[in-house]
mmCIF file of C-alpha atoms in Angstrom:
data_model
loop_
_atom_site.group_PDB
_atom_site.id
_atom_site.type_symbol
_atom_site.label_atom_id
_atom_site.label_comp_id
_atom_site.label_asym_id
_atom_site.label_seq_id
_atom_site.Cartn_x
_atom_site.Cartn_y
_atom_site.Cartn_z
ATOM 1 C CA MET A 1 -15.630 -1.305 -22.471
ATOM 2 C CA LEU A 2 -13.075 0.961 -23.864
ATOM 3 C CA GLY A 3 -13.770 -0.503 -27.483
ATOM 4 C CA ARG A 4 -16.900 0.899 -27.840
ATOM 5 C CA CYS A 5 -17.625 4.427 -28.874
ATOM 6 C CA ALA A 6 -20.293 6.162 -27.049
ATOM 7 C CA PRO A 7 -23.016 7.461 -29.822
ATOM 8 C CA GLY A 8 -21.773 10.780 -31.078
ATOM 9 C CA SER A 9 -18.358 10.307 -29.473
ATOM 10 C CA PRO A 10 -15.868 10.758 -32.775
ATOM 11 C CA ARG A 11 -13.203 12.137 -30.343
ATOM 12 C CA SER A 12 -12.872 8.794 -28.549
ATOM 13 C CA ARG A 13 -12.076 6.650 -32.072
ATOM 14 C CA PRO A 14 -8.110 7.486 -31.943
ATOM 15 C CA VAL A 15 -8.177 6.319 -28.575
ATOM 16 C CA VAL A 16 -9.747 3.025 -29.414
ATOM 17 C CA ARG A 17 -7.123 2.733 -32.395
ATOM 18 C CA ALA A 18 -4.453 3.257 -29.862
ATOM 19 C CA LEU A 19 -5.512 1.245 -27.062
ATOM 20 C CA PRO A 20 -7.190 -2.449 -27.669
ATOM 21 C CA PRO A 21 -10.242 -2.974 -25.499
ATOM 22 C CA SER A 22 -9.658 -6.289 -24.446
ATOM 23 C CA ALA A 23 -7.142 -9.054 -23.677
ATOM 24 C CA SER A 24 -8.058 -10.958 -26.852
ATOM 25 C CA ALA A 25 -7.378 -7.728 -29.065
ATOM 26 C CA LEU A 26 -4.363 -7.271 -27.284
ATOM 27 C CA ARG A 27 -3.124 -10.777 -28.364
ATOM 28 C CA GLN A 28 -4.317 -9.852 -31.802
ATOM 29 C CA ARG A 29 -2.311 -6.701 -32.035
ATOM 30 C CA LEU A 30 1.070 -8.299 -30.594
ATOM 31 C CA ARG A 31 0.773 -11.360 -33.278
ATOM 32 C CA GLN A 32 0.714 -8.595 -35.685
ATOM 33 C CA CYS A 33 4.325 -7.212 -34.563
ATOM 34 C CA ALA A 34 5.764 -10.493 -33.103
ATOM 35 C CA GLU A 35 7.712 -11.260 -36.486
ATOM 36 C CA ARG A 36 9.335 -7.724 -36.567
ATOM 37 C CA ILE A 37 9.528 -7.428 -32.639
ATOM 38 C CA PRO A 38 10.559 -10.645 -30.851
ATOM 39 C CA GLU A 39 9.897 -9.040 -27.253
ATOM 40 C CA ALA A 40 6.236 -8.894 -28.467
ATOM 41 C CA GLU A 41 6.413 -12.537 -28.868
ATOM 42 C CA ALA A 42 7.734 -12.851 -25.056
ATOM 43 C CA VAL A 43 4.859 -10.761 -24.064
ATOM 44 C CA LEU A 44 2.497 -12.582 -25.982
ATOM 45 C CA ASP A 45 3.536 -15.986 -24.348
ATOM 46 C CA LEU A 46 3.052 -14.493 -20.775
ATOM 47 C CA LEU A 47 -0.301 -13.090 -22.004
ATOM 48 C CA GLU A 48 -1.305 -16.315 -23.293
ATOM 49 C CA LYS A 49 -0.746 -18.100 -20.016
ATOM 50 C CA CYS A 50 -3.029 -16.036 -17.973
ATOM 51 C CA PRO A 51 -6.643 -17.039 -17.306
ATOM 52 C CA GLU A 52 -9.613 -14.936 -18.389
ATOM 53 C CA HIS A 53 -11.663 -13.154 -16.110
ATOM 54 C CA GLN A 54 -9.188 -13.211 -13.267
ATOM 55 C CA LYS A 55 -10.854 -12.720 -9.772
ATOM 56 C CA LYS A 56 -9.173 -11.318 -6.620
ATOM 57 C CA GLY A 57 -9.172 -12.941 -3.342
ATOM 58 C CA GLY A 58 -10.339 -11.982 -0.170
ATOM 59 C CA PHE A 59 -8.030 -9.135 0.870
ATOM 60 C CA PRO A 60 -8.217 -5.469 -0.615
ATOM 61 C CA VAL A 61 -6.508 -4.166 -3.805
ATOM 62 C CA ILE A 62 -5.541 -0.653 -3.707
ATOM 63 C CA VAL A 63 -3.946 1.082 -6.586
ATOM 64 C CA PHE A 64 -2.043 4.606 -6.560
ATOM 65 C CA GLU A 65 -2.024 6.729 -9.667
ATOM 66 C CA GLY A 66 -0.868 9.999 -10.521
ATOM 67 C CA LEU A 67 2.022 11.803 -12.410
ATOM 68 C CA ASP A 68 5.591 11.378 -11.976
ATOM 69 C CA ALA A 69 7.057 13.003 -8.499
ATOM 70 C CA THR A 70 3.803 12.840 -6.780
ATOM 71 C CA GLY A 71 4.700 10.583 -4.068
ATOM 72 C CA LYS A 72 3.812 7.222 -5.124
ATOM 73 C CA THR A 73 7.111 5.203 -4.503
ATOM 74 C CA THR A 74 6.894 6.686 -0.840
ATOM 75 C CA VAL A 75 3.124 6.355 -0.106
ATOM 76 C CA THR A 76 3.085 2.805 -1.695
ATOM 77 C CA GLN A 77 5.895 1.701 0.162
ATOM 78 C CA ALA A 78 4.438 3.068 3.469
ATOM 79 C CA VAL A 79 1.055 1.556 3.024
ATOM 80 C CA ARG A 80 2.333 -1.838 2.275
ATOM 81 C CA ASP A 81 4.476 -1.879 5.254
ATOM 82 C CA THR A 82 1.505 -0.459 7.505
ATOM 83 C CA LEU A 83 -0.922 -2.997 6.315
ATOM 84 C CA SER A 84 1.693 -5.900 5.876
ATOM 85 C CA GLY A 85 0.732 -5.815 2.293
ATOM 86 C CA VAL A 86 2.288 -6.862 -1.347
ATOM 87 C CA LEU A 87 3.293 -4.099 -3.265
ATOM 88 C CA LEU A 88 3.212 -4.912 -7.093
ATOM 89 C CA ARG A 89 3.603 -2.371 -10.162
ATOM 90 C CA SER A 90 2.944 -1.841 -13.726
ATOM 91 C CA PRO A 91 4.091 -2.866 -15.718
ATOM 92 C CA PRO A 92 5.111 -6.032 -13.822
ATOM 93 C CA ALA A 93 8.672 -7.044 -13.582
ATOM 94 C CA CYS A 94 8.720 -9.921 -15.698
ATOM 95 C CA ILE A 95 8.237 -7.478 -18.939
ATOM 96 C CA SER A 96 9.512 -4.005 -17.401
ATOM 97 C CA GLN A 97 12.734 -4.738 -19.181
ATOM 98 C CA TRP A 98 10.983 -4.163 -22.728
ATOM 99 C CA ARG A 99 9.869 -0.851 -21.762
ATOM 100 C CA THR A 100 12.401 0.922 -23.737
ATOM 101 C CA VAL A 101 11.923 -1.205 -26.902
ATOM 102 C CA PHE A 102 8.227 -0.535 -27.024
ATOM 103 C CA ASP A 103 8.518 2.983 -26.062
ATOM 104 C CA ASP A 104 10.301 3.572 -29.565
ATOM 105 C CA GLU A 105 7.434 1.781 -31.343
ATOM 106 C CA PRO A 106 4.527 3.528 -32.697
ATOM 107 C CA THR A 107 1.778 4.605 -30.261
ATOM 108 C CA PRO A 108 -0.884 1.704 -30.989
ATOM 109 C CA ILE A 109 2.257 -1.116 -30.395
ATOM 110 C CA LYS A 110 3.597 0.832 -27.291
ATOM 111 C CA ARG A 111 -0.172 1.048 -25.950
ATOM 112 C CA ALA A 112 -0.423 -2.664 -26.694
ATOM 113 C CA PHE A 113 2.563 -3.279 -24.580
ATOM 114 C CA TYR A 114 1.477 -1.453 -21.292
ATOM 115 C CA ALA A 115 -2.039 -2.564 -21.713
ATOM 116 C CA ALA A 116 -0.720 -6.269 -21.952
ATOM 117 C CA GLY A 117 1.248 -5.595 -18.545
ATOM 118 C CA ASN A 118 -2.064 -4.900 -16.845
ATOM 119 C CA TYR A 119 -3.673 -8.073 -17.836
ATOM 120 C CA ILE A 120 -0.463 -9.884 -16.844
ATOM 121 C CA LEU A 121 -0.303 -8.117 -13.845
ATOM 122 C CA ALA A 122 -3.978 -9.365 -12.807
ATOM 123 C CA SER A 123 -2.666 -12.524 -12.711
ATOM 124 C CA GLU A 124 -0.354 -11.829 -9.933
ATOM 125 C CA ILE A 125 -3.173 -9.481 -8.258
ATOM 126 C CA ALA A 126 -5.425 -12.488 -8.164
ATOM 127 C CA LYS A 127 -2.922 -14.662 -6.650
ATOM 128 C CA ALA A 128 -1.349 -12.176 -3.991
ATOM 129 C CA SER A 129 -4.659 -10.771 -2.717
ATOM 130 C CA THR A 130 -5.618 -14.264 -1.473
ATOM 131 C CA GLN A 131 -2.840 -13.892 1.038
ATOM 132 C CA ALA A 132 -2.523 -10.242 1.981
ATOM 133 C CA PRO A 133 -3.587 -6.718 0.887
ATOM 134 C CA VAL A 134 -2.261 -5.736 -2.403
ATOM 135 C CA ILE A 135 -0.936 -2.075 -3.006
ATOM 136 C CA ILE A 136 -0.077 -1.274 -6.792
ATOM 137 C CA ASP A 137 1.921 1.493 -8.269
ATOM 138 C CA ARG A 138 -0.103 2.379 -11.437
ATOM 139 C CA TYR A 139 -2.468 0.059 -13.113
ATOM 140 C CA TRP A 140 -5.223 0.389 -15.950
ATOM 141 C CA HIS A 141 -5.999 4.023 -15.268
ATOM 142 C CA SER A 142 -2.455 5.152 -16.105
ATOM 143 C CA THR A 143 -2.617 3.488 -19.444
ATOM 144 C CA ALA A 144 -5.694 4.885 -20.468
ATOM 145 C CA ALA A 145 -5.087 8.417 -19.140
ATOM 146 C CA TYR A 146 -1.963 8.527 -21.191
ATOM 147 C CA THR A 147 -3.251 7.098 -24.059
ATOM 148 C CA ILE A 148 -6.485 9.375 -24.143
ATOM 149 C CA ALA A 149 -4.305 12.519 -23.642
ATOM 150 C CA THR A 150 -1.736 11.435 -26.399
ATOM 151 C CA GLU A 151 -4.418 10.612 -29.012
ATOM 152 C CA THR A 152 -6.143 13.941 -27.970
ATOM 153 C CA SER A 153 -4.631 17.300 -29.043
ATOM 154 C CA GLY A 154 -5.491 20.651 -27.653
ATOM 155 C CA LYS A 155 -7.062 21.616 -24.240
ATOM 156 C CA VAL A 156 -9.028 19.715 -21.853
ATOM 157 C CA GLN A 157 -12.404 20.716 -23.644
ATOM 158 C CA ASP A 158 -11.031 18.619 -26.615
ATOM 159 C CA LEU A 159 -11.172 15.449 -24.721
ATOM 160 C CA PRO A 160 -13.742 12.754 -25.313
ATOM 161 C CA PRO A 161 -16.772 14.062 -23.394
ATOM 162 C CA ALA A 162 -16.907 13.027 -19.654
ATOM 163 C CA GLN A 163 -19.524 10.214 -19.985
ATOM 164 C CA ASP A 164 -17.652 8.611 -23.083
ATOM 165 C CA GLU A 165 -17.093 4.815 -22.830
ATOM 166 C CA VAL A 166 -13.224 5.347 -23.358
ATOM 167 C CA TYR A 167 -13.221 6.397 -19.778
ATOM 168 C CA GLN A 168 -14.682 2.841 -18.609
ATOM 169 C CA TRP A 169 -12.777 -0.019 -16.773
ATOM 170 C CA PRO A 170 -12.578 -3.096 -19.346
ATOM 171 C CA GLU A 171 -14.910 -5.508 -18.676
ATOM 172 C CA ASP A 172 -12.353 -8.405 -18.827
ATOM 173 C CA LEU A 173 -9.745 -7.065 -16.455
ATOM 174 C CA LEU A 174 -9.304 -7.661 -12.830
ATOM 175 C CA LYS A 175 -10.871 -4.879 -10.965
ATOM 176 C CA PRO A 176 -9.495 -3.065 -7.705
ATOM 177 C CA ASP A 177 -11.415 -2.041 -4.824
ATOM 178 C CA LEU A 178 -9.825 1.444 -4.529
ATOM 179 C CA VAL A 179 -7.979 3.694 -6.833
ATOM 180 C CA LEU A 180 -6.114 6.841 -5.207
ATOM 181 C CA LEU A 181 -4.936 9.620 -7.457
ATOM 182 C CA LEU A 182 -1.725 11.402 -6.041
ATOM 183 C CA THR A 183 -1.783 15.154 -6.934
ATOM 184 C CA VAL A 184 0.440 18.097 -6.176
ATOM 185 C CA ASP A 185 1.023 21.461 -7.376
ATOM 186 C CA PRO A 186 2.640 21.424 -10.549
ATOM 187 C CA GLU A 187 5.714 23.942 -9.522
ATOM 188 C CA GLU A 188 6.083 21.411 -6.628
ATOM 189 C CA ARG A 189 6.057 18.480 -8.654
ATOM 190 C CA VAL A 190 9.058 20.030 -10.911
ATOM 191 C CA ARG A 191 10.791 20.808 -7.858
ATOM 192 C CA ARG A 192 10.689 17.121 -6.574
ATOM 193 C CA LEU A 193 11.818 15.920 -10.044
ATOM 194 C CA GLN A 194 14.877 18.210 -10.139
ATOM 195 C CA CYS A 195 15.656 17.009 -6.800
ATOM 196 C CA ARG A 196 15.487 13.286 -7.789
ATOM 197 C CA GLY A 197 17.749 13.629 -10.889
ATOM 198 C CA LEU A 198 16.796 10.900 -12.778
ATOM 199 C CA GLU A 199 16.539 10.358 -16.405
ATOM 200 C CA LYS A 200 13.157 11.433 -17.814
ATOM 201 C CA THR A 201 11.071 9.362 -19.762
ATOM 202 C CA LYS A 202 9.785 10.682 -22.979
ATOM 203 C CA GLU A 203 6.212 11.119 -21.514
ATOM 204 C CA GLU A 204 7.649 12.986 -18.432
ATOM 205 C CA ALA A 205 9.601 15.179 -20.891
ATOM 206 C CA GLU A 206 6.437 16.108 -22.739
ATOM 207 C CA LEU A 207 4.611 16.621 -19.363
ATOM 208 C CA GLU A 208 7.269 19.256 -18.089
ATOM 209 C CA ALA A 209 7.271 20.672 -21.691
ATOM 210 C CA ASN A 210 3.833 20.977 -22.528
ATOM 211 C CA ILE A 211 1.359 22.243 -19.828
ATOM 212 C CA LEU A 212 -1.583 21.341 -21.927
ATOM 213 C CA PHE A 213 -0.762 17.594 -22.236
ATOM 214 C CA ARG A 214 -0.194 17.507 -18.381
ATOM 215 C CA GLN A 215 -3.527 18.769 -18.011
ATOM 216 C CA ARG A 216 -5.270 16.483 -20.272
ATOM 217 C CA VAL A 217 -3.539 13.577 -18.605
ATOM 218 C CA GLU A 218 -4.665 14.559 -15.023
ATOM 219 C CA GLU A 219 -8.238 15.434 -16.494
ATOM 220 C CA SER A 220 -8.451 11.796 -17.889
ATOM 221 C CA TYR A 221 -7.441 10.362 -14.679
ATOM 222 C CA ARG A 222 -10.362 12.496 -13.181
ATOM 223 C CA ARG A 223 -12.905 11.126 -15.765
ATOM 224 C CA MET A 224 -12.404 7.567 -15.142
ATOM 225 C CA VAL A 225 -15.259 5.560 -13.673
ATOM 226 C CA ASN A 226 -16.230 1.915 -12.568
ATOM 227 C CA PRO A 227 -14.194 2.412 -10.361
ATOM 228 C CA ALA A 228 -13.327 6.475 -10.234
ATOM 229 C CA CYS A 229 -10.334 7.986 -8.408
ATOM 230 C CA GLN A 230 -10.275 9.034 -5.256
ATOM 231 C CA GLU A 231 -8.456 12.160 -5.325
ATOM 232 C CA VAL A 232 -5.559 12.797 -2.480
ATOM 233 C CA ASP A 233 -3.652 15.873 -2.081
ATOM 234 C CA ALA A 234 0.028 14.730 -2.016
ATOM 235 C CA SER A 235 1.539 18.034 -1.182
ATOM 236 C CA PRO A 236 1.757 17.568 2.769
ATOM 237 C CA SER A 237 4.309 15.905 4.729
ATOM 238 C CA LYS A 238 4.601 11.875 4.345
ATOM 239 C CA GLU A 239 3.041 11.676 7.753
ATOM 240 C CA GLU A 240 -0.047 13.399 6.885
ATOM 241 C CA VAL A 241 -0.340 11.994 3.368
ATOM 242 C CA LEU A 242 -0.518 8.367 4.667
ATOM 243 C CA LYS A 243 -2.878 9.454 7.647
ATOM 244 C CA THR A 244 -4.985 10.515 4.714
ATOM 245 C CA VAL A 245 -4.785 7.397 2.564
ATOM 246 C CA LEU A 246 -5.260 4.920 5.470
ATOM 247 C CA GLN A 247 -8.340 6.704 6.395
ATOM 248 C CA LEU A 248 -9.775 6.531 2.726
ATOM 249 C CA ILE A 249 -8.773 2.848 2.803
ATOM 250 C CA LYS A 250 -10.577 2.253 6.124
ATOM 251 C CA LYS A 251 -13.661 3.934 4.562
ATOM 252 C CA HIS A 252 -13.656 2.310 1.432
ATOM 253 C CA CYS A 253 -12.230 -1.082 2.124
ATOM 254 C CA GLY A 254 -13.194 -1.549 5.481
ATOM 255 C CA PHE A 255 -9.454 -2.808 6.346
#
């Protein structure tokens, strides 16, 4: 679980402080700031309604991860349509309107918000996966990767070691069947961002300005385990990328 540091891994301690390791720890952190932040009380109310240890239904649950402008929106929509599935996003719609509030808070509170979103999303996944394949645009790996990269300074080699428990999936969070990490060449990703002309998030601006931060995020994604990310080159045409993705889904999910 994320809350336990592997022996001899002091570099993971800032991550543990920034990212609560379980739903119960999240509730505690949200309670601490709820009096000052009314939206935290609202998130806490939603989190309290989520049953512990959610279990998925009989249909596959497939997560797409990656930096902005790697094609997640296009691919997830295409996979949803091809598989007649349900498309969900993190943070879920019921709390996404409060992102700007929490993005301006200190890192531990901001990460508690995004981590709580994953547990709330798990309830939606559990229900939806009884009816159809579930396609998810970002989930726990995004929350963890950005936290690890933010709480670590310097180069990739300054990250917690590859076997550190900060890269483990939380024991009390519903687990997907497959996680696909979309990647593109850094120059191509910047070109796509410029074409979109959208307002950048703080973290996206940091990704552009700080190559070391971007490298730490991507390497953190690659070190995630249980489940690990299956990397997909999203540089080719939409049709080619979709074909590759569907082959991986068939291989790993038998669907």
